[in-house]
Amino acid sequence: MIYIVLGVIAVLALVVVSMYNGLVKARNLVKEAFSTMDVFMKKRYDLIPNLVETVKGYASHEKETLDAVISARNKAVSANTPEGQLQAEGELNQVMSRLFALTESYPDLKANTNFLDLQNQVKEMETEIAQSRRYYNATARDYNNMTETFPSLVVANLFGFKQYPMFEITNEVERENVRIQF
């Protein structure tokens, strides 16, 4: 009888250890995915001041929009939590769409090779960011599912595993299509 009890305890211990290790692996995948997304976003942050400076030469009286872009970029750079980063990114996306919409009024700017090169770099970076966001959301979804489903829910609560936020568009304005023609 004692061997049966010890066997059941050993099996339960193995199940708990296995679930714990699975949660740790899933959490590390989420952290890796966020880090990858963060690298691409930082590259974009580095491009934004160059883009703004190029636009400034043509649209000097559009100071409010240009200042908003730099302000949103700085806020995104200084965000130090995933939630803060996600919110700041939403704001940055919104003002970047205003910046590109602004360029419609300046035909010389649309023909400037520096601007076109920077715009293409930002476009490529946006593609990379979008792909990394999808990967982050997929890993966060899988991890969050593990923390919410039984029996791993018990292990997650026992060891303090917390959910990760999904990268979502939170502002209705951001959901609207921005029409940009170059």
Coordinates of N, CA and C in Angstrom, one line a residue:
M1 N 0.8 -1.2 0.0 CA 0.0 0.0 0.0 C 0.9 1.3 0.0
I2 N 1.9 1.3 0.8 CA 2.8 2.4 0.9 C 3.5 2.7 -0.5
Y3 N 3.8 1.6 -1.2 CA 4.4 1.8 -2.5 C 3.5 2.4 -3.5
I4 N 2.2 2.1 -3.4 CA 1.2 2.7 -4.3 C 1.1 4.2 -4.0
V5 N 1.1 4.6 -2.7 CA 1.0 6.0 -2.4 C 2.2 6.7 -2.8
L6 N 3.4 6.1 -2.6 CA 4.7 6.7 -3.0 C 4.7 6.8 -4.6
G7 N 4.2 5.8 -5.2 CA 4.1 5.9 -6.7 C 3.2 7.0 -7.2
V8 N 2.1 7.2 -6.6 CA 1.2 8.2 -7.0 C 1.8 9.6 -6.7
I9 N 2.5 9.7 -5.6 CA 3.1 11.0 -5.2 C 4.2 11.3 -6.3
A10 N 5.0 10.3 -6.6 CA 6.1 10.4 -7.6 C 5.5 10.8 -9.0
V11 N 4.4 10.2 -9.4 CA 3.8 10.5 -10.7 C 3.3 12.0 -10.6
L12 N 2.6 12.4 -9.5 CA 2.1 13.7 -9.4 C 3.3 14.7 -9.4
A13 N 4.4 14.4 -8.8 CA 5.6 15.3 -8.7 C 6.1 15.4 -10.2
L14 N 6.2 14.3 -10.9 CA 6.7 14.4 -12.3 C 5.8 15.2 -13.2
V15 N 4.5 15.1 -13.0 CA 3.5 15.9 -13.7 C 3.7 17.4 -13.4
V16 N 3.8 17.7 -12.1 CA 4.0 19.1 -11.8 C 5.3 19.7 -12.3
V17 N 6.4 18.9 -12.2 CA 7.7 19.4 -12.8 C 7.6 19.5 -14.3
S18 N 6.9 18.6 -14.9 CA 6.7 18.7 -16.4 C 5.9 20.0 -16.8
M19 N 4.9 20.2 -16.1 CA 4.1 21.4 -16.4 C 4.8 22.7 -16.1
Y20 N 5.5 22.7 -15.0 CA 6.4 23.8 -14.6 C 7.4 24.1 -15.7
N21 N 8.1 23.1 -16.1 CA 9.1 23.3 -17.2 C 8.4 23.7 -18.5
G22 N 7.3 23.2 -18.8 CA 6.6 23.7 -20.0 C 6.2 25.1 -19.9
L23 N 5.7 25.6 -18.7 CA 5.4 27.0 -18.5 C 6.6 27.9 -18.7
V24 N 7.8 27.4 -18.1 CA 9.0 28.2 -18.2 C 9.4 28.3 -19.7
K25 N 9.4 27.2 -20.4 CA 9.7 27.3 -21.8 C 8.8 28.2 -22.6
A26 N 7.5 28.1 -22.3 CA 6.6 29.0 -23.0 C 6.8 30.5 -22.7
R27 N 7.1 30.8 -21.4 CA 7.4 32.1 -21.0 C 8.6 32.7 -21.6
N28 N 9.6 31.8 -21.7 CA 10.9 32.2 -22.4 C 10.7 32.5 -23.9
L29 N 9.8 31.8 -24.5 CA 9.5 32.0 -25.9 C 8.8 33.4 -26.1
V30 N 7.9 33.7 -25.2 CA 7.2 35.0 -25.2 C 8.3 36.1 -25.0
K31 N 9.2 36.0 -24.1 CA 10.2 37.0 -23.8 C 11.1 37.1 -25.1
E32 N 11.5 36.0 -25.7 CA 12.3 36.1 -26.9 C 11.5 36.8 -28.0
A33 N 10.3 36.5 -28.2 CA 9.5 37.1 -29.2 C 9.3 38.6 -29.0
F34 N 9.1 39.0 -27.8 CA 9.1 40.4 -27.5 C 10.4 41.1 -27.7
S35 N 11.5 40.4 -27.4 CA 12.8 41.0 -27.6 C 13.1 41.2 -29.1
T36 N 12.7 40.2 -29.9 CA 12.9 40.3 -31.3 C 12.1 41.5 -31.9
M37 N 10.8 41.6 -31.4 CA 10.0 42.7 -31.9 C 10.6 44.0 -31.4
D38 N 11.2 44.1 -30.2 CA 11.8 45.3 -29.7 C 13.0 45.7 -30.5
V39 N 13.8 44.7 -31.0 CA 15.0 45.0 -31.8 C 14.5 45.8 -33.1
F40 N 13.5 45.2 -33.8 CA 13.0 45.9 -35.0 C 12.4 47.3 -34.7
M41 N 11.7 47.4 -33.6 CA 11.2 48.7 -33.2 C 12.3 49.7 -33.0
K42 N 13.3 49.3 -32.3 CA 14.5 50.2 -32.0 C 15.1 50.6 -33.4
K43 N 15.2 49.7 -34.3 CA 15.8 50.1 -35.6 C 14.9 51.2 -36.3
R44 N 13.6 51.0 -36.1 CA 12.6 52.0 -36.7 C 12.8 53.3 -36.0
Y45 N 13.0 53.2 -34.6 CA 13.2 54.5 -33.9 C 14.4 55.2 -34.4
D46 N 15.4 54.5 -34.8 CA 16.6 55.2 -35.3 C 16.4 55.8 -36.6
L47 N 15.5 55.3 -37.4 CA 15.2 55.9 -38.7 C 14.3 57.1 -38.6
I48 N 13.5 57.2 -37.6 CA 12.5 58.2 -37.6 C 13.1 59.6 -37.5
P49 N 14.1 59.9 -36.7 CA 14.7 61.3 -36.7 C 15.2 61.7 -38.1
N50 N 15.8 60.8 -38.8 CA 16.3 61.1 -40.2 C 15.1 61.4 -41.1
L51 N 14.1 60.7 -41.0 CA 12.9 60.9 -41.8 C 12.3 62.3 -41.5
V52 N 12.2 62.6 -40.2 CA 11.6 63.9 -39.8 C 12.5 65.0 -40.3
E53 N 13.8 64.9 -40.2 CA 14.7 65.9 -40.6 C 14.6 66.2 -42.1
T54 N 14.4 65.1 -42.9 CA 14.2 65.2 -44.3 C 12.9 66.0 -44.6
V55 N 11.8 65.6 -43.9 CA 10.6 66.3 -44.1 C 10.6 67.7 -43.7
K56 N 11.4 68.0 -42.6 CA 11.5 69.4 -42.1 C 11.9 70.4 -43.2
G57 N 12.8 69.9 -44.0 CA 13.3 70.8 -45.0 C 12.3 71.3 -46.0
Y58 N 11.3 70.4 -46.2 CA 10.2 70.8 -47.1 C 8.9 71.3 -46.5
A59 N 8.7 70.9 -45.2 CA 7.5 71.2 -44.6 C 7.7 71.9 -43.2
S60 N 8.5 72.9 -43.2 CA 8.9 73.6 -42.0 C 7.8 74.1 -41.2
H61 N 6.7 74.5 -41.8 CA 5.6 75.0 -41.1 C 4.6 74.0 -40.5
E62 N 5.0 72.7 -40.7 CA 4.2 71.6 -40.1 C 4.8 71.1 -38.8
K63 N 5.3 72.1 -38.0 CA 6.1 71.8 -36.8 C 5.3 70.9 -35.8
E64 N 4.0 71.1 -35.7 CA 3.2 70.3 -34.8 C 3.2 68.8 -35.1
T65 N 3.1 68.5 -36.3 CA 3.1 67.0 -36.7 C 4.5 66.5 -36.5
L66 N 5.5 67.2 -36.9 CA 6.9 66.7 -36.7 C 7.3 66.6 -35.3
D67 N 6.8 67.5 -34.4 CA 7.1 67.4 -33.0 C 6.4 66.2 -32.4
A68 N 5.1 66.0 -32.9 CA 4.4 64.8 -32.4 C 5.0 63.5 -32.7
V69 N 5.6 63.4 -33.9 CA 6.3 62.2 -34.3 C 7.5 62.0 -33.4
I70 N 8.3 63.0 -33.1 CA 9.5 62.9 -32.3 C 9.1 62.6 -30.8
S71 N 8.1 63.2 -30.4 CA 7.6 63.0 -29.0 C 7.1 61.5 -28.8
A72 N 6.3 61.0 -29.8 CA 5.9 59.6 -29.7 C 7.0 58.7 -29.8
R73 N 8.0 59.0 -30.7 CA 9.2 58.1 -30.8 C 9.9 58.1 -29.5
N74 N 10.1 59.2 -28.8 CA 10.8 59.3 -27.5 C 10.1 58.5 -26.5
K75 N 8.8 58.6 -26.5 CA 8.0 57.9 -25.5 C 8.1 56.4 -25.7
A76 N 8.1 56.0 -26.9 CA 8.2 54.5 -27.2 C 9.6 54.0 -26.9
V77 N 10.6 54.8 -27.1 CA 12.0 54.4 -26.7 C 12.1 54.3 -25.2
S78 N 11.5 55.1 -24.5 CA 11.7 55.1 -23.0 C 10.7 54.2 -22.3
A79 N 9.8 53.6 -23.0 CA 8.8 52.7 -22.3 C 9.6 51.5 -21.8
N80 N 9.4 51.1 -20.6 CA 10.2 50.0 -20.0 C 9.4 48.8 -19.5
T81 N 8.1 48.8 -19.9 CA 7.3 47.6 -19.6 C 6.7 47.1 -20.9
P82 N 6.3 45.8 -21.0 CA 5.7 45.4 -22.3 C 4.4 46.2 -22.5
E83 N 3.6 46.4 -21.4 CA 2.4 47.2 -21.6 C 2.6 48.6 -22.1
G84 N 3.6 49.3 -21.5 CA 4.0 50.6 -21.9 C 4.5 50.7 -23.3
Q85 N 5.3 49.7 -23.6 CA 5.8 49.6 -25.0 C 4.7 49.4 -26.0
L86 N 3.7 48.6 -25.7 CA 2.6 48.3 -26.6 C 1.8 49.6 -26.8
Q87 N 1.5 50.3 -25.7 CA 0.7 51.5 -25.8 C 1.5 52.6 -26.6
A88 N 2.8 52.8 -26.3 CA 3.6 53.8 -27.0 C 3.7 53.5 -28.5
E89 N 3.8 52.2 -28.8 CA 3.8 51.8 -30.2 C 2.6 52.2 -30.9
G90 N 1.4 52.0 -30.3 CA 0.1 52.4 -30.9 C 0.1 53.9 -31.2
E91 N 0.6 54.7 -30.3 CA 0.6 56.2 -30.5 C 1.6 56.5 -31.6
L92 N 2.8 55.9 -31.6 CA 3.7 56.1 -32.6 C 3.2 55.8 -34.0
N93 N 2.5 54.7 -34.1 CA 1.9 54.3 -35.4 C 0.9 55.3 -35.9
Q94 N 0.2 55.9 -35.0 CA -0.8 56.9 -35.4 C -0.1 58.2 -35.9
V95 N 0.9 58.7 -35.2 CA 1.5 59.9 -35.7 C 2.4 59.7 -36.9
M96 N 2.9 58.5 -37.1 CA 3.7 58.1 -38.3 C 2.7 58.2 -39.5
S97 N 1.5 57.7 -39.4 CA 0.5 57.8 -40.5 C 0.2 59.2 -40.8
R98 N 0.1 60.1 -39.8 CA -0.1 61.5 -40.1 C 1.1 62.1 -40.8
L99 N 2.3 61.7 -40.5 CA 3.5 62.2 -41.1 C 3.5 61.8 -42.6
F100 N 3.2 60.6 -42.9 CA 3.2 60.1 -44.3 C 2.0 60.8 -45.1
A101 N 0.9 61.0 -44.4 CA -0.2 61.7 -45.0 C 0.2 63.2 -45.3
L102 N 1.0 63.8 -44.4 CA 1.4 65.1 -44.6 C 2.2 65.3 -45.9
T103 N 3.0 64.3 -46.2 CA 3.9 64.4 -47.4 C 3.2 64.5 -48.7
E104 N 1.9 64.2 -48.7 CA 1.1 64.3 -49.9 C 1.0 65.8 -50.4
S105 N 1.2 66.7 -49.5 CA 1.1 68.1 -49.9 C 2.4 68.7 -50.4
Y106 N 3.4 67.8 -50.5 CA 4.8 68.3 -50.9 C 5.3 67.5 -52.0
P107 N 5.0 67.8 -53.3 CA 5.5 67.0 -54.4 C 7.0 66.9 -54.5
D108 N 7.7 67.9 -54.1 CA 9.2 67.9 -54.2 C 9.7 66.9 -53.2
L109 N 9.1 66.8 -52.0 CA 9.5 65.8 -51.0 C 9.2 64.4 -51.5
K110 N 8.1 64.2 -52.1 CA 7.8 62.8 -52.7 C 8.8 62.4 -53.7
A111 N 9.5 63.3 -54.3 CA 10.5 63.0 -55.3 C 11.9 63.0 -54.8
N112 N 12.1 63.4 -53.5 CA 13.4 63.4 -52.9 C 14.0 62.0 -52.7
T113 N 15.1 61.7 -53.2 CA 15.7 60.3 -53.1 C 16.0 59.9 -51.6
N114 N 16.4 60.9 -50.8 CA 16.7 60.6 -49.4 C 15.4 60.2 -48.7
F115 N 14.3 61.0 -49.0 CA 13.1 60.7 -48.4 C 12.5 59.3 -48.8
L116 N 12.6 59.1 -50.1 CA 12.1 57.8 -50.7 C 12.9 56.6 -50.1
D117 N 14.2 56.8 -49.9 CA 15.0 55.7 -49.3 C 14.6 55.5 -47.9
L118 N 14.5 56.5 -47.1 CA 14.1 56.4 -45.7 C 12.7 55.8 -45.6
Q119 N 11.8 56.2 -46.5 CA 10.4 55.7 -46.5 C 10.4 54.2 -46.8
N120 N 11.3 53.8 -47.7 CA 11.4 52.3 -48.0 C 12.0 51.6 -46.8
Q121 N 12.9 52.2 -46.2 CA 13.5 51.5 -45.0 C 12.5 51.4 -43.9
V122 N 11.7 52.4 -43.7 CA 10.6 52.4 -42.7 C 9.6 51.3 -43.1
K123 N 9.2 51.3 -44.3 CA 8.3 50.3 -44.8 C 8.8 48.9 -44.6
E124 N 10.1 48.6 -44.9 CA 10.6 47.3 -44.6 C 10.6 47.0 -43.1
M125 N 11.0 48.0 -42.3 CA 11.0 47.8 -40.9 C 9.6 47.5 -40.4
E126 N 8.6 48.2 -40.9 CA 7.2 47.9 -40.5 C 6.8 46.5 -40.8
T127 N 7.2 46.0 -42.0 CA 6.9 44.6 -42.3 C 7.6 43.6 -41.3
E128 N 8.8 43.9 -41.0 CA 9.5 43.1 -40.0 C 8.8 43.1 -38.6
I129 N 8.4 44.4 -38.2 CA 7.7 44.5 -37.0 C 6.4 43.8 -37.0
A130 N 5.7 43.9 -38.1 CA 4.4 43.2 -38.2 C 4.6 41.7 -38.0
Q131 N 5.6 41.1 -38.7 CA 5.9 39.7 -38.6 C 6.2 39.3 -37.1
S132 N 7.1 40.2 -36.5 CA 7.5 39.8 -35.2 C 6.3 40.0 -34.2
R133 N 5.4 40.9 -34.5 CA 4.2 41.1 -33.6 C 3.3 39.8 -33.7
R134 N 3.2 39.3 -34.9 CA 2.4 38.1 -35.1 C 3.0 36.9 -34.3
Y135 N 4.3 36.8 -34.4 CA 5.0 35.8 -33.6 C 4.9 36.0 -32.1
Y136 N 5.1 37.2 -31.7 CA 4.9 37.5 -30.3 C 3.5 37.2 -29.8
N137 N 2.5 37.6 -30.6 CA 1.1 37.3 -30.2 C 0.8 35.8 -30.1
A138 N 1.4 35.0 -31.1 CA 1.2 33.6 -31.1 C 1.9 32.9 -29.9
T139 N 3.1 33.4 -29.5 CA 3.7 32.8 -28.3 C 3.0 33.2 -27.0
A140 N 2.5 34.5 -27.0 CA 1.8 35.0 -25.8 C 0.5 34.2 -25.7
R141 N -0.2 34.0 -26.8 CA -1.4 33.2 -26.8 C -1.2 31.8 -26.2
D142 N -0.2 31.1 -26.8 CA 0.1 29.8 -26.3 C 0.4 29.7 -24.8
Y143 N 1.3 30.7 -24.4 CA 1.6 30.8 -23.0 C 0.4 31.1 -22.1
N144 N -0.4 32.1 -22.5 CA -1.6 32.5 -21.8 C -2.6 31.3 -21.7
N145 N -2.7 30.5 -22.8 CA -3.6 29.3 -22.7 C -3.1 28.4 -21.7
M146 N -1.8 28.2 -21.6 CA -1.2 27.3 -20.6 C -1.5 27.8 -19.2
T147 N -1.5 29.1 -19.0 CA -1.8 29.6 -17.6 C -3.2 29.6 -17.3
E148 N -4.1 29.4 -18.3 CA -5.5 29.5 -18.0 C -6.3 28.1 -18.1
T149 N -5.6 27.1 -18.6 CA -6.2 25.8 -18.8 C -5.8 24.8 -17.7
F150 N -6.7 24.0 -17.3 CA -6.5 23.0 -16.3 C -5.8 21.8 -17.0
P151 N -4.8 21.2 -16.3 CA -4.3 21.3 -15.0 C -3.1 22.3 -14.8
S152 N -2.6 22.8 -16.0 CA -1.4 23.7 -15.8 C -1.8 25.0 -15.1
L153 N -3.0 25.3 -15.1 CA -3.5 26.5 -14.4 C -3.1 26.4 -12.9
V154 N -3.2 25.3 -12.3 CA -2.9 25.1 -10.9 C -1.4 25.3 -10.7
V155 N -0.6 24.8 -11.6 CA 0.8 24.9 -11.4 C 1.2 26.4 -11.7
A156 N 0.6 27.0 -12.7 CA 0.9 28.4 -13.0 C 0.5 29.3 -11.8
N157 N -0.6 29.1 -11.2 CA -1.0 29.9 -10.0 C -0.1 29.6 -8.8
L158 N 0.3 28.4 -8.6 CA 1.1 27.9 -7.5 C 2.5 28.6 -7.6
F159 N 3.0 28.8 -8.8 CA 4.4 29.3 -9.0 C 4.4 30.8 -9.5
G160 N 3.2 31.4 -9.5 CA 3.1 32.8 -9.9 C 3.4 33.2 -11.3
F161 N 3.0 32.3 -12.2 CA 3.1 32.7 -13.7 C 2.0 33.6 -14.0
K162 N 2.4 34.8 -14.6 CA 1.4 35.8 -15.0 C 1.2 35.8 -16.5
Q163 N 0.1 36.3 -16.9 CA -0.2 36.4 -18.4 C 0.6 37.6 -19.0
Y164 N 0.8 37.4 -20.3 CA 1.4 38.5 -21.1 C 0.4 39.2 -21.9
P165 N 0.5 40.5 -22.1 CA -0.5 41.2 -23.0 C -0.3 40.8 -24.4
M166 N -1.4 40.9 -25.2 CA -1.3 40.7 -26.6 C -1.0 42.1 -27.2
F167 N -0.4 42.1 -28.3 CA -0.1 43.3 -29.0 C -1.3 43.6 -29.9
E168 N -2.1 44.6 -29.5 CA -3.3 44.9 -30.2 C -3.4 46.4 -30.5
I169 N -4.2 46.7 -31.5 CA -4.5 48.1 -31.8 C -5.6 48.5 -30.9
T170 N -5.3 49.5 -30.1 CA -6.3 49.9 -29.1 C -7.1 51.1 -29.4
N171 N -6.6 51.9 -30.3 CA -7.2 53.2 -30.6 C -8.0 53.0 -31.9
E172 N -9.3 53.4 -31.9 CA -10.1 53.3 -33.1 C -9.5 54.0 -34.3
V173 N -8.9 55.1 -34.1 CA -8.3 55.9 -35.2 C -7.2 55.1 -35.9
E174 N -6.5 54.3 -35.1 CA -5.4 53.4 -35.7 C -6.0 52.3 -36.6
R175 N -7.3 52.0 -36.4 CA -7.9 50.9 -37.2 C -8.3 51.4 -38.6
E176 N -8.4 52.7 -38.7 CA -8.8 53.2 -40.0 C -7.6 53.1 -41.0
N177 N -8.0 52.9 -42.2 CA -6.9 52.9 -43.3 C -6.5 54.3 -43.6
V178 N -5.2 54.4 -43.7 CA -4.6 55.7 -44.1 C -4.3 55.7 -45.5
R179 N -4.8 56.6 -46.3 CA -4.6 56.6 -47.7 C -3.4 57.4 -48.0
I180 N -2.4 56.8 -48.5 CA -1.1 57.5 -48.8 C -0.8 57.2 -50.3
Q181 N -0.6 58.2 -51.1 CA -0.2 58.0 -52.5 C 1.1 58.7 -52.8
F182 N 2.0 58.0 -53.3 CA 3.3 58.6 -53.7 C 3.6 58.3 -55.1

